[in-house]
Amino acid sequence: MKKAMAALTVAALTTLVIDVLGDGRSPYSLPPAAAFVLLATFGYGRVERGGQRRYAYAYIAVLSLLGLGVFAFSAASVGATLMLVVLAIRATQLLPLPAVAVVVLPLPLLHAGMELDEGLREGVALFAAAGFGVVLTKVLMREQQARAELARAHERLREYAAQAERLAAVQERNRVARDIHDGLGHALTVVQMQIKAARAVLAPDPERADTMLIKAQDQAEEALREVRRSVSALRESRPPLPEAVRALAGDAGVPTEVDVSGTVRSLVADAEEALFRAAQEGLTNVRRHAGASRALVVLDYTRPAAVRLEVRDDGTFSTGDSGFGLLGLRERAAGLGGTLSLTPAPGGGSTLLMEVPG
């Protein structure tokens, strides 16, 4: 746009010079023409960057006076006509359309002193050229504005993508923290407790200490298996949720029944992971804290838009290891739009209940 305007302005001056030298027109048109070219070419950028409307009006007013002077001194030469087209374009770039109309509409009247046919022809031609310049300029300005808005939209999109990446990293760290606690943390905590207890009774009761160390060894092996399961989960998918829950029940340490009701259906990976971890947390707490003689895991698919998992026991009510396991489960449930609760059961024991959409 800038290069085209510079080329048009220089072409207008060149045409005017040819008119003066070739047709013997008045050379008095050349000084205001030179001033017009300099102001239209080099002054526009400063006015545009200033961004103040009053300077824009003053700029167009000065250009108008210079253009009218060139037009009058050159006796309506072609070069002067081109300068008036430049004037219309600059007004379009800087002023609102009503102000542009005030500049452009009177231009045909400059030919009023000519004979009727010639004045009408020249006036219509000038108005058409100026009008074409106005329309073309508006189209180009809108295209530039659309490109600028598109660039801003792309920049915002990159910012949103960066924010989403940071949020995903935070969520992944939270997920890994929950997985470490829900899986490996339980087993290592039990190992620590058994070793402490064994050390306390090592001298007076070696047989009991040996039993505790055997349990600690079993828990350490379970922790190792959990690490292998976690690594495997990163490489391949876990078995279907009912099978995975039955496998947990088989290692619960107390007789545990699994009841699956409704038609089993596929869930999103995060929902299946949350339900699996709820079963794991519930059965771990049953084994470690509740002192229960039996447990029941219910996997309920009967609801059309949700899946429930309950872990019930007949022991004593306990919230587990300071509630950190429950905190992780609540975060999982909340992230899916579900719920988690741990309540005492009527007649003794407790019920851990997670429900997630699915």
Short mmCIF file of C-alpha atoms in Angstrom, two decimals, residues 2-353:
data_model
loop_
_atom_site.label_atom_id
_atom_site.label_comp_id
_atom_site.label_asym_id
_atom_site.label_seq_id
_atom_site.Cartn_x
_atom_site.Cartn_y
_atom_site.Cartn_z
CA LYS A 2 2.77 2.48 0.92
CA LYS A 3 4.81 1.66 -2.17
CA ALA A 4 1.76 1.94 -4.42
CA MET A 5 0.87 5.35 -2.96
CA ALA A 6 4.42 6.59 -3.36
CA ALA A 7 4.45 5.41 -6.97
CA LEU A 8 1.08 7.08 -7.69
CA THR A 9 2.21 10.37 -6.12
CA VAL A 10 5.49 10.46 -8.05
CA ALA A 11 3.60 9.55 -11.25
CA ALA A 12 1.27 12.51 -10.65
CA LEU A 13 4.21 14.89 -10.27
CA THR A 14 5.95 13.45 -13.32
CA THR A 15 2.78 13.83 -15.40
CA LEU A 16 2.39 17.42 -14.21
CA VAL A 17 5.97 18.23 -15.19
CA ILE A 18 5.34 16.77 -18.66
CA ASP A 19 2.15 18.84 -18.90
CA VAL A 20 4.02 22.01 -17.98
CA LEU A 21 6.93 21.38 -20.34
CA GLY A 22 4.92 19.96 -23.21
CA ASP A 23 1.69 21.96 -23.18
CA GLY A 24 3.12 25.24 -21.97
CA ARG A 25 1.09 25.25 -18.76
CA SER A 26 1.97 27.62 -15.97
CA PRO A 27 5.12 26.64 -14.06
CA TYR A 28 3.59 28.16 -10.93
CA SER A 29 1.88 24.82 -10.36
CA LEU A 30 5.21 23.08 -9.72
CA PRO A 31 6.08 24.50 -6.24
CA PRO A 32 2.72 23.56 -4.67
CA ALA A 33 2.92 20.22 -6.51
CA ALA A 34 6.34 19.50 -5.00
CA ALA A 35 5.05 20.45 -1.57
CA PHE A 36 2.03 18.20 -2.12
CA VAL A 37 4.23 15.25 -3.07
CA LEU A 38 6.52 15.68 -0.07
CA LEU A 39 3.64 16.05 2.36
CA ALA A 40 1.62 13.18 0.85
CA THR A 41 4.65 10.86 0.81
CA PHE A 42 6.62 11.66 3.96
CA GLY A 43 4.08 13.41 6.15
CA TYR A 44 1.47 10.66 6.12
CA GLY A 45 3.46 8.26 8.31
CA ARG A 46 3.96 10.81 11.08
CA VAL A 47 0.27 11.76 11.11
CA GLU A 48 -0.79 8.12 11.13
CA ARG A 49 1.56 7.24 14.00
CA GLY A 50 0.40 10.28 15.97
CA GLY A 51 -3.09 8.84 16.09
CA GLN A 52 -4.77 12.19 16.87
CA ARG A 53 -7.78 13.04 14.76
CA ARG A 54 -7.22 16.82 14.78
CA TYR A 55 -3.80 16.39 13.15
CA ALA A 56 -5.37 14.16 10.52
CA TYR A 57 -7.98 16.82 9.67
CA ALA A 58 -5.29 19.50 9.50
CA TYR A 59 -3.13 17.29 7.30
CA ILE A 60 -5.96 16.64 4.83
CA ALA A 61 -6.89 20.34 4.85
CA VAL A 62 -3.34 21.33 3.86
CA LEU A 63 -3.23 18.64 1.17
CA SER A 64 -6.57 19.89 -0.15
CA LEU A 65 -5.32 23.48 -0.43
CA LEU A 66 -2.15 22.38 -2.19
CA GLY A 67 -4.08 20.09 -4.53
CA LEU A 68 -6.56 22.84 -5.41
CA GLY A 69 -3.68 25.22 -6.05
CA VAL A 70 -1.98 22.77 -8.40
CA PHE A 71 -5.29 22.12 -10.16
CA ALA A 72 -5.93 25.86 -10.64
CA PHE A 73 -2.39 26.86 -11.75
CA SER A 74 -2.12 23.93 -14.18
CA ALA A 75 -5.56 24.53 -15.68
CA ALA A 76 -6.92 21.09 -14.74
CA SER A 77 -3.98 19.08 -16.02
CA VAL A 78 -3.88 15.27 -15.81
CA GLY A 79 -1.12 15.43 -13.19
CA ALA A 80 -3.26 17.70 -10.98
CA THR A 81 -6.18 15.30 -11.36
CA LEU A 82 -4.00 12.40 -10.18
CA MET A 83 -3.00 14.45 -7.15
CA LEU A 84 -6.66 14.90 -6.26
CA VAL A 85 -7.04 11.11 -6.42
CA VAL A 86 -4.09 10.85 -4.02
CA LEU A 87 -5.87 13.36 -1.78
CA ALA A 88 -9.02 11.19 -1.75
CA ILE A 89 -7.01 8.09 -0.84
CA ARG A 90 -5.14 9.80 1.98
CA ALA A 91 -8.42 11.15 3.36
CA THR A 92 -9.85 7.61 3.28
CA GLN A 93 -6.86 6.28 5.20
CA LEU A 94 -7.09 8.88 7.97
CA LEU A 95 -10.69 10.13 8.26
CA PRO A 96 -14.14 8.59 8.82
CA LEU A 97 -16.32 8.11 5.74
CA PRO A 98 -18.52 11.23 6.30
CA ALA A 99 -15.40 13.41 6.30
CA VAL A 100 -14.13 11.59 3.19
CA ALA A 101 -17.42 12.38 1.46
CA VAL A 102 -16.93 16.08 2.28
CA VAL A 103 -13.54 15.90 0.55
CA VAL A 104 -14.55 13.85 -2.51
CA LEU A 105 -18.06 15.03 -3.41
CA PRO A 106 -17.09 18.65 -4.27
CA LEU A 107 -14.25 17.58 -6.61
CA PRO A 108 -16.39 17.48 -9.80
CA LEU A 109 -17.32 21.15 -9.15
CA LEU A 110 -13.74 22.13 -9.94
CA HIS A 111 -14.69 21.73 -13.63
CA ALA A 112 -17.66 24.10 -13.35
CA GLY A 113 -15.87 26.83 -15.34
CA MET A 114 -15.58 24.64 -18.44
CA GLU A 115 -18.09 24.25 -21.19
CA LEU A 116 -21.00 22.06 -20.12
CA ASP A 117 -20.10 18.94 -22.10
CA GLU A 118 -16.41 19.08 -21.31
CA GLY A 119 -16.97 20.04 -17.65
CA LEU A 120 -19.49 17.24 -17.18
CA ARG A 121 -17.17 14.70 -18.78
CA GLU A 122 -14.12 15.79 -16.81
CA GLY A 123 -16.10 16.08 -13.56
CA VAL A 124 -17.58 12.60 -13.85
CA ALA A 125 -14.15 11.16 -14.72
CA LEU A 126 -12.55 12.83 -11.69
CA PHE A 127 -15.33 11.70 -9.39
CA ALA A 128 -15.12 8.13 -10.73
CA ALA A 129 -11.34 8.02 -10.27
CA ALA A 130 -11.54 9.45 -6.76
CA GLY A 131 -14.43 7.13 -5.87
CA PHE A 132 -12.53 4.12 -7.16
CA GLY A 133 -9.54 5.13 -5.06
CA VAL A 134 -11.75 5.45 -1.97
CA VAL A 135 -13.39 2.03 -2.48
CA LEU A 136 -10.12 0.26 -3.26
CA THR A 137 -8.44 1.85 -0.25
CA LYS A 138 -11.27 0.76 2.07
CA VAL A 139 -11.02 -2.80 0.75
CA LEU A 140 -7.26 -2.89 1.30
CA MET A 141 -7.60 -1.37 4.77
CA ARG A 142 -10.15 -3.99 5.77
CA GLU A 143 -7.89 -6.72 4.44
CA GLN A 144 -4.97 -5.34 6.46
CA GLN A 145 -7.18 -5.13 9.54
CA ALA A 146 -8.33 -8.73 9.03
CA ARG A 147 -4.72 -9.88 8.73
CA ALA A 148 -3.77 -7.99 11.88
CA GLU A 149 -6.69 -9.52 13.77
CA LEU A 150 -5.74 -12.96 12.46
CA ALA A 151 -2.16 -12.43 13.66
CA ARG A 152 -3.45 -11.37 17.08
CA ALA A 153 -5.71 -14.41 17.17
CA HIS A 154 -2.75 -16.66 16.34
CA GLU A 155 -0.73 -15.02 19.10
CA ARG A 156 -3.55 -15.56 21.59
CA LEU A 157 -3.84 -19.14 20.39
CA ARG A 158 -0.14 -19.69 21.04
CA GLU A 159 -0.55 -18.19 24.51
CA TYR A 160 -3.54 -20.46 25.21
CA ALA A 161 -1.56 -23.45 23.94
CA ALA A 162 1.33 -22.58 26.25
CA GLN A 163 -1.07 -22.21 29.18
CA ALA A 164 -2.71 -25.52 28.33
CA GLU A 165 0.71 -27.17 28.17
CA ARG A 166 1.63 -25.78 31.58
CA LEU A 167 -1.71 -26.89 33.00
CA ALA A 168 -1.27 -30.35 31.50
CA ALA A 169 2.17 -30.58 33.10
CA VAL A 170 0.72 -29.64 36.50
CA GLN A 171 -2.09 -32.15 36.11
CA GLU A 172 0.39 -34.84 35.08
CA ARG A 173 2.53 -34.13 38.15
CA ASN A 174 -0.57 -34.39 40.34
CA ARG A 175 -1.55 -37.64 38.63
CA VAL A 176 1.90 -39.13 39.14
CA ALA A 177 1.85 -38.03 42.79
CA ARG A 178 -1.52 -39.73 43.29
CA ASP A 179 -0.32 -42.89 41.58
CA ILE A 180 2.79 -43.03 43.74
CA HIS A 181 0.73 -42.58 46.89
CA ASP A 182 -2.11 -44.87 45.91
CA GLY A 183 0.15 -47.69 44.78
CA LEU A 184 3.73 -47.63 45.94
CA GLY A 185 3.13 -45.44 49.01
CA HIS A 186 0.77 -47.90 50.69
CA ALA A 187 3.13 -50.82 50.37
CA LEU A 188 6.20 -48.91 51.57
CA THR A 189 4.29 -47.52 54.56
CA VAL A 190 3.39 -51.04 55.64
CA VAL A 191 7.02 -52.13 55.17
CA GLN A 192 8.14 -49.31 57.42
CA MET A 193 5.59 -50.19 60.09
CA GLN A 194 6.50 -53.88 60.06
CA ILE A 195 10.25 -53.20 60.30
CA LYS A 196 9.73 -50.79 63.21
CA ALA A 197 7.58 -53.34 65.00
CA ALA A 198 10.11 -56.13 64.33
CA ARG A 199 12.94 -54.05 65.75
CA ALA A 200 10.87 -53.38 68.87
CA VAL A 201 10.37 -57.11 69.61
CA LEU A 202 13.57 -58.48 68.05
CA ALA A 203 15.35 -59.26 71.32
CA PRO A 204 12.47 -60.49 73.54
CA ASP A 205 10.49 -62.30 70.81
CA PRO A 206 12.62 -63.31 67.78
CA GLU A 207 9.87 -65.51 66.33
CA ARG A 208 7.37 -62.66 66.26
CA ALA A 209 10.02 -60.35 64.82
CA ASP A 210 10.69 -62.88 62.07
CA THR A 211 6.97 -62.99 61.26
CA MET A 212 6.89 -59.20 60.95
CA LEU A 213 9.97 -59.19 58.75
CA ILE A 214 8.34 -61.78 56.50
CA LYS A 215 5.33 -59.47 56.19
CA ALA A 216 7.66 -56.55 55.47
CA GLN A 217 9.34 -58.63 52.77
CA ASP A 218 5.95 -59.47 51.27
CA GLN A 219 5.02 -55.80 51.23
CA ALA A 220 8.33 -54.87 49.64
CA GLU A 221 7.66 -57.44 46.92
CA GLU A 222 4.18 -55.97 46.51
CA ALA A 223 5.74 -52.51 46.15
CA LEU A 224 8.04 -53.86 43.46
CA ARG A 225 5.06 -55.42 41.67
CA GLU A 226 3.27 -52.06 41.89
CA VAL A 227 6.24 -50.33 40.29
CA ARG A 228 6.18 -52.91 37.51
CA ARG A 229 2.43 -52.43 37.09
CA SER A 230 2.89 -48.67 36.86
CA VAL A 231 5.62 -49.01 34.25
CA SER A 232 3.51 -51.53 32.38
CA ALA A 233 0.55 -49.16 32.48
CA LEU A 234 2.66 -46.61 30.62
CA ARG A 235 3.40 -49.18 27.92
CA GLU A 236 0.14 -51.08 27.57
CA SER A 237 -3.47 -50.89 28.73
CA ARG A 238 -4.74 -52.42 31.97
CA PRO A 239 -7.22 -55.33 31.76
CA PRO A 240 -10.93 -54.42 31.76
CA LEU A 241 -11.99 -52.78 35.02
CA PRO A 242 -13.96 -55.75 36.45
CA GLU A 243 -10.96 -58.08 35.91
CA ALA A 244 -8.57 -55.54 37.43
CA VAL A 245 -10.83 -55.13 40.49
CA ARG A 246 -11.09 -58.92 40.91
CA ALA A 247 -7.29 -59.12 40.82
CA LEU A 248 -7.14 -56.52 43.61
CA ALA A 249 -9.69 -58.47 45.62
CA GLY A 250 -7.59 -61.60 45.32
CA ASP A 251 -4.66 -59.79 46.98
CA ALA A 252 -6.73 -57.91 49.55
CA GLY A 253 -5.55 -59.95 52.54
CA VAL A 254 -9.13 -60.56 53.75
CA PRO A 255 -11.88 -62.56 52.06
CA THR A 256 -13.29 -60.18 49.47
CA GLU A 257 -16.26 -60.61 47.16
CA VAL A 258 -16.69 -58.64 43.93
CA ASP A 259 -20.22 -57.90 42.72
CA VAL A 260 -20.58 -56.48 39.20
CA SER A 261 -24.10 -55.33 38.36
CA GLY A 262 -25.45 -54.01 35.07
CA THR A 263 -23.92 -54.28 31.62
CA VAL A 264 -20.19 -53.61 31.64
CA ARG A 265 -19.28 -50.77 29.27
CA SER A 266 -16.13 -49.00 28.27
CA LEU A 267 -15.23 -45.80 30.09
CA VAL A 268 -12.67 -43.11 29.38
CA ALA A 269 -9.21 -44.02 30.65
CA ASP A 270 -9.24 -41.45 33.47
CA ALA A 271 -12.59 -42.73 34.77
CA GLU A 272 -11.43 -46.37 34.81
CA GLU A 273 -8.18 -45.32 36.51
CA ALA A 274 -10.09 -43.39 39.19
CA LEU A 275 -12.40 -46.33 39.95
CA PHE A 276 -9.47 -48.75 40.04
CA ARG A 277 -7.57 -46.51 42.44
CA ALA A 278 -10.69 -46.19 44.63
CA ALA A 279 -10.90 -49.97 44.89
CA GLN A 280 -7.18 -50.17 45.63
CA GLU A 281 -7.35 -47.48 48.33
CA GLY A 282 -10.46 -48.99 49.90
CA LEU A 283 -9.04 -52.52 50.09
CA THR A 284 -5.69 -51.24 51.37
CA ASN A 285 -7.45 -49.40 54.20
CA VAL A 286 -9.52 -52.51 54.96
CA ARG A 287 -6.35 -54.56 55.29
CA ARG A 288 -4.35 -52.01 57.26
CA HIS A 289 -6.84 -50.13 59.41
CA ALA A 290 -10.29 -51.62 59.60
CA GLY A 291 -9.55 -54.98 61.23
CA ALA A 292 -12.28 -56.46 59.05
CA SER A 293 -13.04 -60.15 58.58
CA ARG A 294 -14.45 -59.72 55.07
CA ALA A 295 -15.03 -57.07 52.42
CA LEU A 296 -17.28 -56.47 49.44
CA VAL A 297 -16.50 -54.50 46.27
CA VAL A 298 -19.55 -53.44 44.24
CA LEU A 299 -19.08 -52.23 40.66
CA ASP A 300 -22.40 -50.79 39.50
CA TYR A 301 -23.11 -50.12 35.81
CA THR A 302 -26.90 -49.92 36.16
CA ARG A 303 -27.09 -46.12 36.01
CA PRO A 304 -27.35 -44.78 32.45
CA ALA A 305 -24.83 -41.93 32.83
CA ALA A 306 -22.65 -42.91 35.79
CA VAL A 307 -20.67 -45.82 37.22
CA ARG A 308 -20.34 -46.50 40.94
CA LEU A 309 -17.72 -48.37 42.90
CA GLU A 310 -18.23 -49.24 46.57
CA VAL A 311 -15.84 -50.89 49.00
CA ARG A 312 -17.64 -52.16 52.11
CA ASP A 313 -16.18 -53.89 55.16
CA ASP A 314 -17.36 -55.15 58.55
CA GLY A 315 -14.47 -53.77 60.60
CA THR A 316 -14.06 -50.45 62.41
CA PHE A 317 -14.54 -47.12 60.70
CA SER A 318 -11.24 -45.45 59.70
CA THR A 319 -10.19 -42.67 57.35
CA GLY A 320 -6.90 -44.37 56.51
CA ASP A 321 -3.45 -42.78 56.44
CA SER A 322 -4.17 -39.20 57.49
CA GLY A 323 -6.55 -38.79 54.60
CA PHE A 324 -3.90 -38.36 51.87
CA GLY A 325 -5.24 -41.32 49.93
CA LEU A 326 -8.75 -39.92 50.14
CA LEU A 327 -7.47 -36.50 49.05
CA GLY A 328 -6.00 -38.02 45.89
CA LEU A 329 -9.23 -39.89 45.19
CA ARG A 330 -11.30 -36.76 45.70
CA GLU A 331 -9.07 -34.92 43.23
CA ARG A 332 -9.57 -37.68 40.69
CA ALA A 333 -13.33 -37.69 41.18
CA ALA A 334 -13.59 -33.89 41.04
CA GLY A 335 -11.53 -33.79 37.86
CA LEU A 336 -14.08 -36.09 36.23
CA GLY A 337 -17.13 -34.32 37.62
CA GLY A 338 -17.82 -37.18 40.06
CA THR A 339 -18.04 -37.63 43.82
CA LEU A 340 -16.28 -39.53 46.59
CA SER A 341 -17.41 -40.32 50.12
CA LEU A 342 -16.26 -42.44 53.06
CA THR A 343 -18.99 -43.09 55.63
CA PRO A 344 -19.60 -45.47 58.55
CA ALA A 345 -21.80 -48.40 57.61
CA PRO A 346 -24.89 -49.30 59.66
CA GLY A 347 -23.96 -52.06 62.10
CA GLY A 348 -20.24 -51.37 61.88
CA GLY A 349 -17.59 -51.05 59.23
CA SER A 350 -17.29 -48.42 56.53
CA THR A 351 -18.28 -47.74 52.93
CA LEU A 352 -16.05 -46.01 50.43
CA LEU A 353 -18.12 -44.82 47.47
#
